[in-house]
Coordinates of C-alpha atoms and ligand atoms in Angstrom, one line a residue:
M1 CA 9.3 -17.9 -10.1
T2 CA 9.2 -14.2 -9.7
K3 CA 5.8 -12.5 -9.7
P4 CA 5.7 -9.2 -11.7
I5 CA 4.0 -6.4 -9.7
I6 CA 3.1 -2.7 -9.9
I7 CA 2.9 -0.8 -6.7
D8 CA 0.4 2.1 -6.8
C9 CA 1.0 4.2 -3.7
D10 CA 1.0 7.5 -1.8
P11 CA 4.0 7.5 0.4
G12 CA 3.2 7.7 3.3
H13 CA 5.3 6.1 6.1
D14 CA 3.8 2.6 5.7
D15 CA 3.8 2.9 1.9
A16 CA 7.6 3.5 2.1
I17 CA 8.0 0.3 4.2
A18 CA 5.9 -1.7 1.7
I19 CA 8.1 -0.6 -1.1
L20 CA 11.2 -1.5 0.8
L21 CA 9.8 -4.9 1.7
A22 CA 9.1 -5.7 -2.0
L23 CA 12.6 -4.3 -3.0
A24 CA 14.3 -6.7 -0.6
H25 CA 12.8 -9.7 -2.4
P26 CA 13.7 -9.6 -6.1
E27 CA 13.8 -13.4 -6.1
Q28 CA 10.0 -13.4 -5.5
L29 CA 8.7 -10.0 -6.7
E30 CA 9.7 -8.1 -9.8
I31 CA 8.6 -4.5 -9.3
K32 CA 7.8 -3.4 -12.9
G33 CA 7.0 0.1 -11.9
I34 CA 5.7 2.4 -9.2
T35 CA 2.8 4.7 -9.8
T36 CA 1.6 7.4 -7.4
V37 CA -1.8 8.8 -6.5
G38 CA -2.8 11.8 -4.4
G39 CA -3.7 10.5 -1.0
N40 CA -1.7 10.9 2.2
Q41 CA -0.4 14.2 0.7
T42 CA -0.5 16.0 -2.6
L43 CA 0.6 14.2 -5.7
E44 CA 3.8 16.2 -6.0
K45 CA 4.8 15.5 -2.4
I46 CA 4.1 11.8 -2.3
T47 CA 5.8 11.3 -5.7
N48 CA 8.9 13.0 -4.4
N49 CA 8.7 10.8 -1.3
A50 CA 8.6 7.6 -3.5
L51 CA 11.6 8.9 -5.5
K52 CA 13.5 9.6 -2.3
I53 CA 13.0 6.2 -0.9
L54 CA 14.1 4.5 -4.1
S55 CA 17.1 6.8 -4.3
F56 CA 18.0 6.0 -0.6
V57 CA 18.4 2.3 -1.5
G58 CA 19.7 2.8 -5.0
A59 CA 16.7 1.2 -6.8
D60 CA 16.2 2.7 -10.2
I61 CA 12.6 1.7 -10.8
P62 CA 10.4 3.8 -13.1
V63 CA 7.9 6.0 -11.2
A64 CA 4.9 7.5 -13.0
K65 CA 2.6 10.1 -11.6
G66 CA -1.1 9.5 -11.4
A67 CA -4.2 11.2 -10.3
K68 CA -4.0 14.3 -8.2
G69 CA -7.3 13.6 -6.5
P70 CA -10.4 11.4 -6.4
L71 CA -12.8 10.8 -9.3
L72 CA -15.3 13.1 -7.6
G73 CA -14.7 15.9 -5.2
T74 CA -11.5 17.2 -3.7
L75 CA -8.6 15.4 -2.1
V76 CA -8.7 14.7 1.7
T77 CA -5.1 14.2 2.8
G78 CA -3.6 12.2 5.7
E79 CA -1.5 15.1 6.9
E80 CA -2.4 14.6 10.5
A81 CA -0.8 11.1 10.5
H82 CA 1.9 11.6 7.8
G83 CA 2.9 15.2 8.3
E84 CA 3.4 18.2 6.0
S85 CA 5.7 16.3 3.6
G86 CA 3.5 13.1 3.7
M87 CA 6.5 11.3 5.1
D88 CA 7.8 13.4 7.9
G89 CA 10.6 12.2 10.2
P90 CA 14.0 11.4 8.7
E91 CA 15.9 14.0 6.7
L92 CA 16.2 12.2 3.4
P93 CA 18.6 13.4 0.7
P94 CA 17.0 14.7 -2.5
S95 CA 16.3 11.9 -5.0
R96 CA 18.7 11.2 -7.8
F97 CA 15.8 9.9 -9.8
R98 CA 12.9 11.6 -11.5
A99 CA 9.4 10.6 -12.5
I100 CA 8.9 9.5 -16.1
E101 CA 7.0 11.6 -18.5
V102 CA 4.2 9.1 -19.0
G103 CA 1.2 9.2 -16.7
A104 CA 0.4 6.4 -14.3
V105 CA -2.6 4.9 -16.2
E106 CA -0.8 4.9 -19.6
F107 CA 2.3 3.5 -17.9
I108 CA 0.4 0.6 -16.3
R109 CA -1.3 0.0 -19.6
H110 CA 2.0 -0.2 -21.3
L111 CA 3.4 -2.6 -18.7
L112 CA 0.4 -4.8 -18.9
L113 CA 0.5 -5.0 -22.7
S114 CA 4.3 -5.6 -22.8
S115 CA 4.5 -8.2 -20.1
E116 CA 4.6 -11.8 -21.0
E117 CA 2.6 -12.8 -18.0
P118 CA -0.3 -11.2 -16.2
I119 CA 0.8 -8.6 -13.6
T120 CA -0.4 -8.3 -10.0
L121 CA -1.4 -4.8 -9.0
V122 CA -0.6 -3.6 -5.4
P123 CA -2.6 -0.5 -4.7
I124 CA -1.8 0.9 -1.2
G125 CA -3.4 4.3 -1.6
P126 CA -6.8 5.5 -2.9
L127 CA -7.9 3.5 -5.9
T128 CA -8.3 6.4 -8.3
N129 CA -5.6 5.2 -10.8
I130 CA -6.7 1.6 -10.9
A131 CA -10.4 2.6 -11.4
T132 CA -9.4 5.0 -14.2
L133 CA -7.4 2.2 -15.9
I134 CA -10.3 -0.3 -15.6
R135 CA -12.8 2.3 -16.9
A136 CA -10.6 3.4 -19.8
Y137 CA -9.3 -0.1 -20.8
P138 CA -11.6 -2.8 -19.5
E139 CA -10.0 -5.2 -22.0
L140 CA -6.8 -5.1 -19.9
K141 CA -8.5 -6.8 -17.0
S142 CA -7.4 -10.2 -18.3
R143 CA -3.8 -9.1 -18.1
I144 CA -4.1 -8.4 -14.4
A145 CA -3.3 -11.5 -12.4
G146 CA -4.9 -10.1 -9.3
I147 CA -5.0 -7.1 -6.9
S148 CA -3.4 -7.2 -3.5
M149 CA -4.6 -4.0 -1.9
M150 CA -4.6 -2.1 1.4
G151 CA -7.8 -0.5 2.2
G152 CA -11.1 -0.8 3.9
G153 CA -12.1 -2.7 7.0
I154 CA -15.0 -5.0 7.5
A155 CA -15.4 -4.3 11.2
Y156 CA -14.7 -0.6 11.4
G157 CA -13.0 2.4 9.9
N158 CA -10.3 4.9 10.8
V159 CA -11.2 8.2 9.2
T160 CA -14.9 7.7 10.2
R161 CA -16.4 5.0 12.3
T162 CA -17.1 3.0 9.2
A163 CA -14.6 4.2 6.5
E164 CA -10.9 3.5 6.2
F165 CA -8.7 6.3 4.6
N166 CA -7.9 4.8 1.2
I167 CA -11.5 4.0 0.5
Y168 CA -12.9 7.1 2.1
V169 CA -10.7 9.3 -0.2
D170 CA -12.2 7.8 -3.3
P171 CA -15.2 5.6 -2.8
E172 CA -16.4 5.8 -6.4
A173 CA -13.0 4.5 -7.5
A174 CA -13.1 1.7 -4.9
Q175 CA -16.6 0.7 -6.2
I176 CA -15.3 0.4 -9.7
V177 CA -12.4 -1.8 -8.6
F178 CA -14.5 -4.0 -6.2
E179 CA -17.1 -4.6 -9.0
S180 CA -14.5 -5.3 -11.7
G181 CA -14.4 -9.1 -11.3
I182 CA -10.6 -9.0 -10.9
P183 CA -9.5 -11.3 -8.0
I184 CA -8.9 -9.0 -5.0
T185 CA -7.1 -9.7 -1.7
M186 CA -8.0 -7.0 0.8
S187 CA -5.6 -6.1 3.6
G188 CA -8.1 -3.9 5.6
L189 CA -7.9 -2.6 9.1
D190 CA -9.2 -6.0 10.3
V191 CA -5.7 -7.4 9.7
T192 CA -3.5 -4.4 9.4
D193 CA -4.2 -3.1 12.9
K194 CA -2.9 -6.5 14.1
A195 CA 0.2 -6.1 12.0
A196 CA 1.5 -3.5 14.5
I197 CA 5.1 -2.7 15.5
F198 CA 5.7 -1.7 19.0
D199 CA 8.0 1.1 20.4
E200 CA 10.7 -1.3 21.7
E201 CA 10.8 -2.9 18.2
I202 CA 11.2 0.5 16.6
A203 CA 14.0 1.3 19.1
T204 CA 15.8 -2.0 18.0
L205 CA 15.6 -0.9 14.3
K206 CA 17.5 2.3 15.2
T207 CA 20.5 0.3 16.4
R208 CA 20.9 -1.4 13.0
G209 CA 22.1 -0.4 9.5
P210 CA 21.1 2.8 7.5
V211 CA 17.8 1.5 6.0
S212 CA 16.6 0.1 9.3
V213 CA 17.6 3.4 11.1
M214 CA 15.7 5.4 8.5
V215 CA 12.6 3.3 8.9
G216 CA 13.0 3.6 12.7
E217 CA 12.9 7.4 12.3
L218 CA 9.9 7.2 10.0
L219 CA 8.1 5.1 12.6
D220 CA 9.0 7.5 15.4
F221 CA 7.1 10.2 13.6
Y222 CA 4.3 7.9 12.6
S223 CA 3.8 6.7 16.2
I224 CA 3.1 10.3 17.4
Y225 CA -0.3 10.2 15.7
G226 CA -0.9 6.6 16.8
K227 CA -0.4 7.6 20.4
K228 CA -2.7 10.6 20.0
M229 CA -5.4 8.3 18.7
G230 CA -4.9 5.8 21.4
Y231 CA -3.7 3.0 19.1
H232 CA -2.2 -0.2 20.4
G233 CA 1.2 -0.2 18.6
N234 CA 1.8 1.2 15.1
A235 CA -0.1 -0.5 12.4
L236 CA 2.0 -1.4 9.4
H237 CA -1.0 -1.2 7.0
D238 CA 0.5 -1.1 3.6
P239 CA 3.3 -3.7 4.1
C240 CA 0.5 -6.3 4.6
A241 CA -0.4 -6.1 0.9
I242 CA 3.2 -7.1 0.0
A243 CA 3.7 -9.5 2.9
W244 CA 0.7 -11.5 1.7
L245 CA 2.4 -11.9 -1.7
L246 CA 5.6 -13.1 -0.1
Q247 CA 4.3 -15.3 2.7
P248 CA 0.5 -15.9 2.4
E249 CA 0.7 -18.5 5.1
L250 CA 1.2 -15.8 7.7
F251 CA -2.4 -14.7 7.2
H252 CA -5.8 -16.0 7.9
S253 CA -8.5 -14.9 5.4
K254 CA -12.1 -15.4 4.3
M255 CA -13.8 -15.0 1.0
L256 CA -16.6 -12.4 1.4
D257 CA -19.0 -10.5 -0.8
V258 CA -17.8 -6.9 -0.2
T259 CA -19.5 -3.8 -1.7
I260 CA -18.6 -0.2 -1.3
E261 CA -21.0 2.3 0.2
T262 CA -20.8 5.6 -1.8
Q263 CA -23.9 7.3 -0.3
G264 CA -24.6 6.9 3.4
T265 CA -24.4 9.8 5.8
Y266 CA -22.4 7.8 8.3
T267 CA -21.1 5.1 5.9
R268 CA -19.8 6.7 2.8
G269 CA -16.5 4.9 1.9
M270 CA -17.4 1.8 4.0
T271 CA -16.4 -1.7 2.7
V272 CA -19.6 -3.5 3.5
G273 CA -18.9 -7.2 4.0
D274 CA -21.6 -9.8 3.9
L275 CA -20.9 -12.1 6.9
R276 CA -24.1 -14.2 6.5
T277 CA -23.6 -17.8 5.7
K278 CA -26.1 -17.6 2.8
T279 CA -25.5 -14.6 0.6
E280 CA -27.1 -13.3 -2.6
R281 CA -23.9 -12.8 -4.5
E282 CA -20.8 -14.9 -4.8
P283 CA -17.9 -13.6 -2.6
N284 CA -15.7 -11.3 -4.6
V285 CA -12.9 -10.5 -2.2
N286 CA -10.4 -12.5 -0.2
V287 CA -10.5 -10.6 3.1
L288 CA -7.4 -10.9 5.3
L289 CA -8.6 -11.1 8.9
D290 CA -5.6 -12.2 11.0
V291 CA -1.8 -12.3 10.9
N292 CA 1.0 -14.0 12.7
R293 CA 2.4 -10.7 14.0
D294 CA 5.7 -12.0 15.3
A295 CA 6.5 -13.7 11.9
F296 CA 5.4 -10.6 10.1
I297 CA 7.7 -8.3 12.1
R298 CA 10.5 -10.8 11.5
L299 CA 9.8 -10.5 7.7
I300 CA 10.1 -6.7 8.0
Y301 CA 13.3 -6.8 10.1
D302 CA 14.9 -9.3 7.7
A303 CA 13.9 -7.3 4.6
L304 CA 15.5 -4.2 6.1
A305 CA 18.6 -6.1 7.0
I306 CA 18.9 -7.3 3.4
L307 CA 18.6 -3.6 2.2
D308 CA 21.1 -2.5 5.0
A309 CA 23.7 -4.9 3.6
R310 CA 23.0 -3.8 0.0
V311 CA 23.3 -0.1 0.8
Q312 CA 26.5 -0.6 2.9
Q313 CA 28.0 -2.7 0.1
S314 CA 27.4 -0.1 -2.6
P315 CA 26.4 3.2 -1.0
Q316 CA 26.1 5.1 -4.3
G317 CA 25.4 2.3 -6.7
D318 CA 22.2 0.9 -7.9
S319 CA 20.8 -2.2 -6.2
Ligands
BDR1 C1 -4.0 3.7 4.9 O1 -4.1 5.1 4.8 C2 -2.8 5.8 4.7 O2 -2.7 6.8 5.6 C3 -1.8 4.7 4.9 O3 -0.7 4.9 4.0 C4 -2.5 3.4 4.5 O4 -2.4 3.2 3.1 C5 -4.4 3.3 6.2 O5 -5.7 3.6 6.5
CA2 CA1 -0.8 4.3 1.7

């Protein structure tokens, strides 16, 4: 049975790969829509990136623009990692698709109300749109099957020592989502840093078909920042949130009580996990902690090969 999903994203190199991974598996995931949120770059830029990726593989999926910035304060972008466009690297042709007129929150509402079955939300950027939806339409929570999100890190952060980018950009939104009672699976840095692709694997991608080559070029750019930061390999953060929906058996996870710190001088934007055996609150988040990296990379390779074949078969057509 296919699972209906909505991807809320800020492409973003790894967001693009997450979208491609989902697109490769229509037998498992039906992407009802893609919504965008200011994060890695400005809303205009990242929406354009989403449309370019969809156009590259001929996938005419509705894209709705969401929040320009966080609920409070101004947007901090990820330009250092993702470049001036938010998805620097390959020269992608302009998109043949355009964003729809309806805004992200209203579009998600419409999809939730018109779907026969509850929809899984896959937020892989700051949680601003999802929090706005929950605040405006709390009655829609029952129509959300669950949330598979990328963000946070129980053990450590990346923007600061304690906060991961997606949560750091909008901690107030994250707090609303984490307190919502909706079942959440969190792909945080604990697992996503282990889901890393190495340079020789990127080189292999560049010997394959058009989609693999394009992703190889994306990763070439993305790895520049990783090397500067001394990372071991190039973490495929966002694809984990999709991979868990496709092959949950690749992951090891633990239910934890996770709260969002919105105040601390050193900890604003931290996902504070309670690791004690006896806790005051019931666990609210399924926290992914480990992944079978080799199988995960195979999943990515195979997905890109599926899309390579699709694009080669119908270079201009819709897939
Ligand atoms: C997250 O932040 C963004 O830069 C990536 O797209 C990912 O969603 C990783 O911290
Ligand atoms: Ca992202």
